[in-house]
Short mmCIF file of C-alpha atoms and ligand atoms in Angstrom, two decimals:
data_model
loop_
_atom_site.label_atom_id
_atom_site.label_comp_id
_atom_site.label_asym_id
_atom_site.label_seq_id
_atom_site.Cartn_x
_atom_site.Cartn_y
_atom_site.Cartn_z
CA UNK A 1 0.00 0.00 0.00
CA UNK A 2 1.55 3.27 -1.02
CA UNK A 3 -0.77 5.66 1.01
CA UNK A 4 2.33 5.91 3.96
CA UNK A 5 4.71 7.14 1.07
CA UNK A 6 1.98 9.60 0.35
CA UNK A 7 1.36 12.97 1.57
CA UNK A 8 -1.82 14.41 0.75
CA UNK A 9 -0.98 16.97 -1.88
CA UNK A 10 2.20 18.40 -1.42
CA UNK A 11 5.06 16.09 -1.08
CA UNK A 12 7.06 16.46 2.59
CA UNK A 13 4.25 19.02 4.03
CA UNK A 14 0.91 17.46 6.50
CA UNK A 15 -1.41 18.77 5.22
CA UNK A 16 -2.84 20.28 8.78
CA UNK A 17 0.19 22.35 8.96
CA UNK A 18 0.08 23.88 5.86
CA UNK A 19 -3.01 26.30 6.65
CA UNK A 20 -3.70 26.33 9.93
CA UNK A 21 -6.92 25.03 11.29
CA UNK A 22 -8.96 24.62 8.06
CA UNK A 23 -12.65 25.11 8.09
CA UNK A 24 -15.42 23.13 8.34
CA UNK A 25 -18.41 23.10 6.83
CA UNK A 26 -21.42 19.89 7.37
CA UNK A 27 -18.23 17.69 8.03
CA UNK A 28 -16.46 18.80 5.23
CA UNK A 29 -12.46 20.08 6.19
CA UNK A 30 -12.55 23.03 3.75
CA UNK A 31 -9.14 23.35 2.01
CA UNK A 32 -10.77 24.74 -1.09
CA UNK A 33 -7.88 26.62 -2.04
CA UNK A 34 -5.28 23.72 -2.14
CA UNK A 35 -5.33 23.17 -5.20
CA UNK A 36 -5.99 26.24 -7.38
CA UNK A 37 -8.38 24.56 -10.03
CA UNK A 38 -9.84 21.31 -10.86
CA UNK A 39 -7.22 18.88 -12.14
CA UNK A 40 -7.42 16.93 -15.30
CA UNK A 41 -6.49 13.56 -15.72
CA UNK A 42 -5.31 11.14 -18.33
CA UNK A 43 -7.35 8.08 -19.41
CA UNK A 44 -6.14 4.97 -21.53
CA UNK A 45 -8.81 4.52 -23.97
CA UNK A 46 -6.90 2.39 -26.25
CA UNK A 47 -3.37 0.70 -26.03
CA UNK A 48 -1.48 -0.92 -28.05
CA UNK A 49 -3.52 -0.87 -30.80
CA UNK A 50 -3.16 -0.95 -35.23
CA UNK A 51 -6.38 0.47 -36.13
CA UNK A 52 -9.30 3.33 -34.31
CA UNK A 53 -11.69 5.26 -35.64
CA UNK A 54 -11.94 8.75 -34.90
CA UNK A 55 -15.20 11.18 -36.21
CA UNK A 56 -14.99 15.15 -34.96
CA UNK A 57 -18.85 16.70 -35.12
CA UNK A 58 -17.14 20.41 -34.49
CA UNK A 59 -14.58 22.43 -35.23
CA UNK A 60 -11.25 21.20 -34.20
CA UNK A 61 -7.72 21.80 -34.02
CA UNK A 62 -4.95 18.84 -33.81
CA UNK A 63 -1.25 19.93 -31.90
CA UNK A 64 1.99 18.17 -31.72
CA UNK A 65 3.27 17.48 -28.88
CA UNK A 66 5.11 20.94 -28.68
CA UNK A 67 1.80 22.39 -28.79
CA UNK A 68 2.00 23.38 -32.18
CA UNK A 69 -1.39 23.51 -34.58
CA UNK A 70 -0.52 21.19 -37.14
CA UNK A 71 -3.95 20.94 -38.85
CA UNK A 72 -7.36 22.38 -38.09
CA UNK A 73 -11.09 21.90 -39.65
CA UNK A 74 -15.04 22.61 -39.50
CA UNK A 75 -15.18 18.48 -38.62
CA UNK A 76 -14.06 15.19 -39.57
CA UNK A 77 -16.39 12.35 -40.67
CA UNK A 78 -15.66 8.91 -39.61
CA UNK A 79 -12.10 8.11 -40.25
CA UNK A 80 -9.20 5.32 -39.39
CA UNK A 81 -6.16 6.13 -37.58
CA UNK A 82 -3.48 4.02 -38.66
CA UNK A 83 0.51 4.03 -37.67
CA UNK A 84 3.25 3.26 -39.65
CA UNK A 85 6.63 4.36 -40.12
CA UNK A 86 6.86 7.59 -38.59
CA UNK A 87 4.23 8.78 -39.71
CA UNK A 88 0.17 9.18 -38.01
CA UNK A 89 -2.51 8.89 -40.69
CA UNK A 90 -5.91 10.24 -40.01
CA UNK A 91 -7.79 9.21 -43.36
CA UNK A 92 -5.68 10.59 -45.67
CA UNK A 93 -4.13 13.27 -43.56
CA UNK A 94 -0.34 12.06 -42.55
CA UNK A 95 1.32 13.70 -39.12
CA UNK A 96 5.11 13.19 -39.15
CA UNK A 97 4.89 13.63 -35.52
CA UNK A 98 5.13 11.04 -32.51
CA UNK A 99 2.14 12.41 -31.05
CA UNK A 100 -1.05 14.21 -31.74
CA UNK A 101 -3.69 16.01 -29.63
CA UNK A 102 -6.64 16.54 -31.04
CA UNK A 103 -8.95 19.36 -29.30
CA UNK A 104 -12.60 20.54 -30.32
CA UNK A 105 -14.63 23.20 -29.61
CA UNK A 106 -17.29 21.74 -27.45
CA UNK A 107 -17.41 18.78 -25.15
CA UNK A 108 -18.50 15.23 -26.89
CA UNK A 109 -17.54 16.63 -30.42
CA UNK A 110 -14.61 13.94 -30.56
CA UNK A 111 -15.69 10.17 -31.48
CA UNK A 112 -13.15 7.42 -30.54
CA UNK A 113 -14.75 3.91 -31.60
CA UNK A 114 -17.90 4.99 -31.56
CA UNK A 115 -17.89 6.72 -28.00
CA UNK A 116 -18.37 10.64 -27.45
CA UNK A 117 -14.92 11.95 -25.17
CA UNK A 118 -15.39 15.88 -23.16
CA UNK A 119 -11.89 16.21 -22.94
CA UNK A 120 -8.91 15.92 -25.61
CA UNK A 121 -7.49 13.10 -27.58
CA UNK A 122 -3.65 12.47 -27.56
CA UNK A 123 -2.63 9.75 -30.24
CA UNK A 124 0.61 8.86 -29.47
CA UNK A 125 2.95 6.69 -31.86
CA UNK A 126 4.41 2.66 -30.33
CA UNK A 127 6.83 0.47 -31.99
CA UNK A 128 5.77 -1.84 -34.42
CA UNK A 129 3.19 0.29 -36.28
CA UNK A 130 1.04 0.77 -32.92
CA UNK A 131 -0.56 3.31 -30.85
CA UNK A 132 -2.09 4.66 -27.91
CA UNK A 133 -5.08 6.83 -27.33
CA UNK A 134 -5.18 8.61 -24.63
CA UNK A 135 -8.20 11.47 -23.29
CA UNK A 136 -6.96 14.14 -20.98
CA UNK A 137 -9.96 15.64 -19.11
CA UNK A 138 -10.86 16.97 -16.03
CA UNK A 139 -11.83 15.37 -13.11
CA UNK A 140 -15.45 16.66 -12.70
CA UNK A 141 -16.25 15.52 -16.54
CA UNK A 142 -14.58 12.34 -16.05
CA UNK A 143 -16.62 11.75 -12.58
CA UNK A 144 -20.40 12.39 -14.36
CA UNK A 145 -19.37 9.24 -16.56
CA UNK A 146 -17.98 7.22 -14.02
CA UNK A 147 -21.39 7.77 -11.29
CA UNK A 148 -23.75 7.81 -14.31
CA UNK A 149 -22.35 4.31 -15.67
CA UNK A 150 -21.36 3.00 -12.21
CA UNK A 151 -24.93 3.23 -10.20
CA UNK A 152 -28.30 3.34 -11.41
CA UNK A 153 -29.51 7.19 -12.35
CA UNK A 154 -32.92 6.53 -9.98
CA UNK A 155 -30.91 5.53 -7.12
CA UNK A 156 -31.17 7.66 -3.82
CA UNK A 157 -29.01 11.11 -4.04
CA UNK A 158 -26.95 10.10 -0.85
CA UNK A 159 -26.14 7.37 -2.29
CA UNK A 160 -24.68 8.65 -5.73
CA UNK A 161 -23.08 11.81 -3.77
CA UNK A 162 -21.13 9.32 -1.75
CA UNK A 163 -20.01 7.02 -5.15
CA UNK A 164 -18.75 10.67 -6.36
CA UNK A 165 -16.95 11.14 -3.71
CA UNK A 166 -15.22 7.95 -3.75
CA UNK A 167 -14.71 7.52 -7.38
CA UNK A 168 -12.98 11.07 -7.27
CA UNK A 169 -10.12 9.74 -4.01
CA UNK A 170 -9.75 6.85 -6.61
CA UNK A 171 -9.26 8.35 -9.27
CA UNK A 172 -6.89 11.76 -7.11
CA UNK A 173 -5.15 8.74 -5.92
CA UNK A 174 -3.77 6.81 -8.87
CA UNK A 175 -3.21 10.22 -10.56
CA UNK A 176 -1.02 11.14 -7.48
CA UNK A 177 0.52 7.39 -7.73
CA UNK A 178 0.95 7.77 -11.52
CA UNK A 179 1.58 11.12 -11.93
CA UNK A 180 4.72 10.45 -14.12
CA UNK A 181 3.17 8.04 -16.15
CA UNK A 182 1.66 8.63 -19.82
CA UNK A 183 -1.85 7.49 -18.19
CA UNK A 184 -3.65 7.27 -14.83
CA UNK A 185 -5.94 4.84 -15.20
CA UNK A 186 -7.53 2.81 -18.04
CA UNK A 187 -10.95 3.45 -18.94
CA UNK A 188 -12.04 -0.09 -17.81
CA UNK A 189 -10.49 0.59 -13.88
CA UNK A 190 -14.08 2.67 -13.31
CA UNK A 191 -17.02 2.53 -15.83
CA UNK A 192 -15.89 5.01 -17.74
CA UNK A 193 -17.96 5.71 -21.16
CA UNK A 194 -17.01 9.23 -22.12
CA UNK A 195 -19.98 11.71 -22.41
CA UNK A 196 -22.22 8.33 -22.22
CA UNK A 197 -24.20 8.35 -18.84
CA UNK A 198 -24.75 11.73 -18.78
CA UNK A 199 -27.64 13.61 -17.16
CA UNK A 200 -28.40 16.93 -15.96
CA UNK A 201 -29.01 14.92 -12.47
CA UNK A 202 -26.47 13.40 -12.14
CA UNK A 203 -24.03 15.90 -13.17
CA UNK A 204 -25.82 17.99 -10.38
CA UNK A 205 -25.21 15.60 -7.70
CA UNK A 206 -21.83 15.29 -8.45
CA UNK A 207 -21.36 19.13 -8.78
CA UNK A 208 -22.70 19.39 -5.41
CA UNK A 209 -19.46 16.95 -4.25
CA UNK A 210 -17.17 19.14 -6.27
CA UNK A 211 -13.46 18.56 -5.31
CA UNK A 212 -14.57 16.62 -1.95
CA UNK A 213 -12.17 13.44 -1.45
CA UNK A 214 -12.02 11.18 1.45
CA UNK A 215 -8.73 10.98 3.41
CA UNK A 216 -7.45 8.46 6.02
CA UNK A 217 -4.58 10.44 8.30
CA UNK A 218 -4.34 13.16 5.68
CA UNK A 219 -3.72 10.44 2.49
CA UNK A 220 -5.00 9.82 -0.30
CA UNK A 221 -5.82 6.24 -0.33
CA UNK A 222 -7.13 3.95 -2.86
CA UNK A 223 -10.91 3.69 -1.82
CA UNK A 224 -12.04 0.83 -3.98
CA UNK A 225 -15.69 -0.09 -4.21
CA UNK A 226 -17.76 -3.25 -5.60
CA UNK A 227 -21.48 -3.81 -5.87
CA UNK A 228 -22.59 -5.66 -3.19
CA UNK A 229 -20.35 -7.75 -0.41
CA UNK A 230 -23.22 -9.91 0.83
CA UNK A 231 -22.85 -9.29 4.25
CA UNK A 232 -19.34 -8.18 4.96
CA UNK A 233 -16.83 -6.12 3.06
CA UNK A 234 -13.25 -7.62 2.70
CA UNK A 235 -10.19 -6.55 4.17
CA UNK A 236 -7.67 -5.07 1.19
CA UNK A 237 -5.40 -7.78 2.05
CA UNK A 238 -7.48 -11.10 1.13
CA UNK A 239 -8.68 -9.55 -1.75
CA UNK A 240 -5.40 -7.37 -2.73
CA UNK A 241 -2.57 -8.50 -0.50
CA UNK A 242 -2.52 -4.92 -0.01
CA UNK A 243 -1.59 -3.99 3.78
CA UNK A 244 -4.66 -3.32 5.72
CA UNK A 245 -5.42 -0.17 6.77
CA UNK A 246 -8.43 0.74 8.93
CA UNK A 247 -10.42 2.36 5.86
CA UNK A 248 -9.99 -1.12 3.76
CA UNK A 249 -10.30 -3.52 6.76
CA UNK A 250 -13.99 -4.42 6.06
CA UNK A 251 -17.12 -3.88 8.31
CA UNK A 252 -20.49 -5.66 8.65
CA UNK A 253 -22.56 -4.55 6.22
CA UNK A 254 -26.71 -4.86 6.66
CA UNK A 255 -27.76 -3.09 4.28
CA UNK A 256 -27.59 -5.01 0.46
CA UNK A 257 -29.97 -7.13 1.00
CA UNK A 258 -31.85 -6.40 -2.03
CA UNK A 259 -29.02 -7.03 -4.39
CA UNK A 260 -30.15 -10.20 -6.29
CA UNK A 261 -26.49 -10.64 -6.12
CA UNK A 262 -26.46 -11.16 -2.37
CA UNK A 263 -26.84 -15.12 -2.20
CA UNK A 264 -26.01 -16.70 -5.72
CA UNK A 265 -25.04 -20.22 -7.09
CA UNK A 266 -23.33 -20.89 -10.31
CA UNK A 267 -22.43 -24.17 -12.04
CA UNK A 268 -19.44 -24.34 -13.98
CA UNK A 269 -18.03 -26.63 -15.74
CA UNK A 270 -14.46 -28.19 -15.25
CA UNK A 271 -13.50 -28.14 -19.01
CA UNK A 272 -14.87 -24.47 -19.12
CA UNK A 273 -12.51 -23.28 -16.22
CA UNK A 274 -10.00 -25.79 -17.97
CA UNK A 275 -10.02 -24.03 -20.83
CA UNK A 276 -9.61 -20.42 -19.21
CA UNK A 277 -6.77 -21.15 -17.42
CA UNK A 278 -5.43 -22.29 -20.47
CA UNK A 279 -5.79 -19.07 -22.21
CA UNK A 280 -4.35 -17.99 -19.87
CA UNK A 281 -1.10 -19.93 -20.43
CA UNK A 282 -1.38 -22.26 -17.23
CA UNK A 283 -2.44 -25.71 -18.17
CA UNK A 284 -4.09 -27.62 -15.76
CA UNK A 285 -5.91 -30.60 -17.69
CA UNK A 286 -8.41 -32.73 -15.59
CA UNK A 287 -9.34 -30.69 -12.70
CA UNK A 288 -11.24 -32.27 -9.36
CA UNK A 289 -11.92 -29.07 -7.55
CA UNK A 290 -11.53 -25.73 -6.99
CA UNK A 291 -11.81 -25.09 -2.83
CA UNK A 292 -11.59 -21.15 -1.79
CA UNK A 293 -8.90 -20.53 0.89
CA UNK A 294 -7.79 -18.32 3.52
CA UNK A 295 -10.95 -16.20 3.80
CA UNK A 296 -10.76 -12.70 5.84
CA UNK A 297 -13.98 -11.82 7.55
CA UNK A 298 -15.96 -10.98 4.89
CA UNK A 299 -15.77 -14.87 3.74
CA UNK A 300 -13.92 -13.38 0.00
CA UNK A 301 -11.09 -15.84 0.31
CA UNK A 302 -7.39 -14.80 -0.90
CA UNK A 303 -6.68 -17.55 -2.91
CA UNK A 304 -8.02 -20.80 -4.28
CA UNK A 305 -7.19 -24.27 -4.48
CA UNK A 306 -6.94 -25.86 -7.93
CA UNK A 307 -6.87 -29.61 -7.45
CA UNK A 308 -6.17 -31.95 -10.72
CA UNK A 309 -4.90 -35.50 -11.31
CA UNK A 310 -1.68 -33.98 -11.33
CA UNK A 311 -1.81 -32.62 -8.07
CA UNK A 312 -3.09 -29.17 -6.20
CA UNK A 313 -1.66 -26.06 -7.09
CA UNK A 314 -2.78 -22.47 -5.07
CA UNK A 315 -3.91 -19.29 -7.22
CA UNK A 316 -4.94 -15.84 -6.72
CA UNK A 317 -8.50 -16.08 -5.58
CA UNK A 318 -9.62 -12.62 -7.33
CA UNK A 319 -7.27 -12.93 -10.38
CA UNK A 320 -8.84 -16.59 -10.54
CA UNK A 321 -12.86 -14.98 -10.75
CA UNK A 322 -11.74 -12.39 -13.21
CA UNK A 323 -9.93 -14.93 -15.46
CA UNK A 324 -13.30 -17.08 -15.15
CA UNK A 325 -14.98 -13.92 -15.84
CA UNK A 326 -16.15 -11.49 -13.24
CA UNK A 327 -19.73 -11.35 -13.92
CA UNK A 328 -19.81 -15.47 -13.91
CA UNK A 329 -18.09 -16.16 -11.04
CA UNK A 330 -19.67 -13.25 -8.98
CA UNK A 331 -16.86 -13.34 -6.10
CA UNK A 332 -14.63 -15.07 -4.13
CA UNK A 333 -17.04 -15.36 -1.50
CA UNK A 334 -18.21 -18.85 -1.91
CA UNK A 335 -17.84 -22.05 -1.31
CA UNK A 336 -18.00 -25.05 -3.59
CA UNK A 337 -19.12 -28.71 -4.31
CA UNK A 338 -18.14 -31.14 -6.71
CA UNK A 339 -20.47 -32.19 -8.94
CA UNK A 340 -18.93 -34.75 -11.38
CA UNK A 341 -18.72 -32.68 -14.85
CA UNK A 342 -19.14 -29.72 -12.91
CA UNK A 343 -18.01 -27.30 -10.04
CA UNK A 344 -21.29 -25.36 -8.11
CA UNK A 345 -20.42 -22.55 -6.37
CA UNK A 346 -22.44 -21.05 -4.25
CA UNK A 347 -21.58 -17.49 -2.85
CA UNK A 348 -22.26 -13.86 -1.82
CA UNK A 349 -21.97 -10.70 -3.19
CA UNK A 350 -20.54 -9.30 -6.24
CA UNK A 351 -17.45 -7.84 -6.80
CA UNK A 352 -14.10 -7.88 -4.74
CA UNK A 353 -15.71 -6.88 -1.93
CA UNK A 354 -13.01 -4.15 -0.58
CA UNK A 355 -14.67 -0.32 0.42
CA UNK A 356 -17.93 0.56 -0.14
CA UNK A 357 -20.57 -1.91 -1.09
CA UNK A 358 -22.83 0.41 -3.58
CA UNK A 359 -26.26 -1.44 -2.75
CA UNK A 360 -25.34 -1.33 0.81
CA UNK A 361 -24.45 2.61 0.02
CA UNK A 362 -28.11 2.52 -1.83
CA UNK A 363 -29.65 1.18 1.57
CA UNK A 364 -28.06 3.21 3.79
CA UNK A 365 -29.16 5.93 2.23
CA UNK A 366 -33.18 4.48 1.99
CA UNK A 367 -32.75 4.35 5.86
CA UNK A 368 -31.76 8.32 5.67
CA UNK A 369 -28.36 8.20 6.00
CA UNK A 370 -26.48 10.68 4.62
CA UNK A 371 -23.53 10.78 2.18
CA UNK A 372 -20.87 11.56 4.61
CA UNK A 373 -22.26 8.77 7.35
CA UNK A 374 -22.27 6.43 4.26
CA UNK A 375 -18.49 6.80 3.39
CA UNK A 376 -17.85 7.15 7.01
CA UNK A 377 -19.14 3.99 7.75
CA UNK A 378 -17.91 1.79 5.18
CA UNK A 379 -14.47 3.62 5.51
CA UNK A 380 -14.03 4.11 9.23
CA UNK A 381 -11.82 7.04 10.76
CA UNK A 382 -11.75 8.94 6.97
CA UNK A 383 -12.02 12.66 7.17
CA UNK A 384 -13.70 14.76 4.08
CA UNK A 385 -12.23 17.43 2.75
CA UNK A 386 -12.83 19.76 0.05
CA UNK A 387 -9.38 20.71 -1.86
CA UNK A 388 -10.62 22.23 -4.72
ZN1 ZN B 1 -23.01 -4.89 1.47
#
């Protein structure tokens, strides 16, 4: 876990030095001016990659990397980006540049495969005739997507104020992490669909969070969240092997009842999860069982047995249900029987289980708790605090 390493903002300085006794306001430290304006941040929409299409509906203009306008336009129908040589190639416009950033007028106007971006596109030249595509945008645009795609729109406004909240300390956090990196997170990390999931309610809600993150001893941490722990969320370090801290230890949770994720059972069969572990290069032919071990309190175990006629070998428990597929095997909270052909597994939740449990957020908030008791309870002895 890196949150020790991290000071909140500004490397070498606590933060509750730096301005005195700050301000509160309903429970919210207010260290608005910290940082002087919302921060952007970069998004991997595409990696590695031969081929994208990219459509402008506005007026654009596309940079190199030194910031200089190397082309401009009224709008771009539907066109493939291609690499090769040293050259970019936008339909049959060629950049002799290792990057591009292309910038529009108004937010949405830029079409990646088919999905609307807010921010700007950087198209940035790999070996071997590849490339990247990367959207720098700010956080606030970037955090409308993410709540809109990540909870239901009709779900209680405590509720989707307190997944704003914590998908913006995610998101501060592996930008602070990553800062020197070319990207921050992948698109896929949150549900992150560009301008898709939109709504003028939604993007009020999580206007009326604006620049609010959670902090545990004045860090940034990585505050993770699933849909529904069935019962319990984990402990970071059966699901991650992450070192616990008390945010990410796990607490009972009462209150996701109504997920129909909450009690499941699955049959799978053994030449299915044969098969996936194949792909992904480990070959374990004729498996007996698959047993769930080492649990934490939340029942998610940390790893899981693979037993086969040549012998038992120990995996990853949550790099095991996403290789089997995540929305499949629901989570690693189960526990299994052998039935011949087949595995069942019968389980709770869905998800990792680590931080807040969103249907437990969604009844919490039913029973009138607020946004800040929400986050407080699912990730004890955090303190708010608004730093932009
Ligand atoms: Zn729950």
């Amino acid at each position: 876990m890196i949150t020790a390493l991290m000071t909140f903002l500004s490397s070498g300085v606590p933060l509750s030095c730096q301005r005195g006794i700050p301000e509160v306001q309903d429970g919210v430290y207010n260290y608005k001016d910290l940082l002087e304006a919302e921060p952007s941040i970069r998004i991997l929409i595409a990696k590695d990659t031969r081929y994208a299409h990219l459509a402008i509906h506005g007026y654009y203009q596309i940079r190199d990397d030194r910031n200089t306008i190397v082309d401009e336009g009224p709008g771009l129908q539907k066109s493939m980006i291609s690499v090769k040589d040293d050259c970019i190639t936008v339909g049959n416009r060629h950049y002799k540049n290792t990057e591009i950033r292309i910038s529009s007028s108004q937010h949405g106007d830029i079409e990646v495969n088919d999905v609307r971006y807010p921010g700007e596109i950087r198209i940035l030249r790999q070996p071997n005739n590849k490339f990247l595509v990367i959207e720098e945008v700010g956080l606030e645009n970037y955090l409308v997507s993410v709540v809109g795609n990540e909870m239901p729109h009709s779900w209680n406004e405590e509720a989707l104020r307190a997944q704003a909240i914590t998908a913006r300390t995610y998101a501060m956090y592996k930008r602070k992490v990553k800062e020197d990196n070319i990207y921050h997170l992948d698109m896929l990390d949150l549900a992150y669909r560009g301008i898709t999931g939109k709504t003028s309610r939604i993007s009020r809600i999580v206007q009326e969070t604006r620049g609010i993150v959670m902090a545990y001893n004045w860090n940034l941490f990585p505050a993770y969240f699933h849909s529904t722990c069935g019962g319990h969320t984990e402990d970071c370090y059966y699901v991650f092997g992450e070192d616990s801290i008390p945010p990410l230890k796990g607490v009972v949770c009462n209150y996701c009842e109504d997920s129909k994720y909450f009690n499941w059972s699955v049959d799978i069969d053994k030449s299915e999860i044969e098969k996936k572990l194949k792909d992904a290069n480990m070959y374990v032919p004729d498996i007996h069982m698959i047993n769930g071990v080492d649990p934490g309190e939340g029942i998610h175990c940390s790893k899981v047995e693979i037993v086969s006629s040549s012998g038992s070998r120990e995996m990853h428990a949550n790099s095991f249900r996403l290789l089997i597929g995540p929305y499949y095997l629901y989570s690693t909270a189960f526990y299994s029987r052998d039935n011949g052909k087949s595995i069942t597994f019968s389980g709770k939740g869905l998800g990792h289980g680590v931080g807040l449990c969103q249907y437990g957020a969604q009844g919490m908030a039913k029973n009138s708790f607020t946004c800040i008791s929400i986050l407080k309870y699912y990730y004890p002895q955090v303190e708010l605090i608004r730093v932009y």
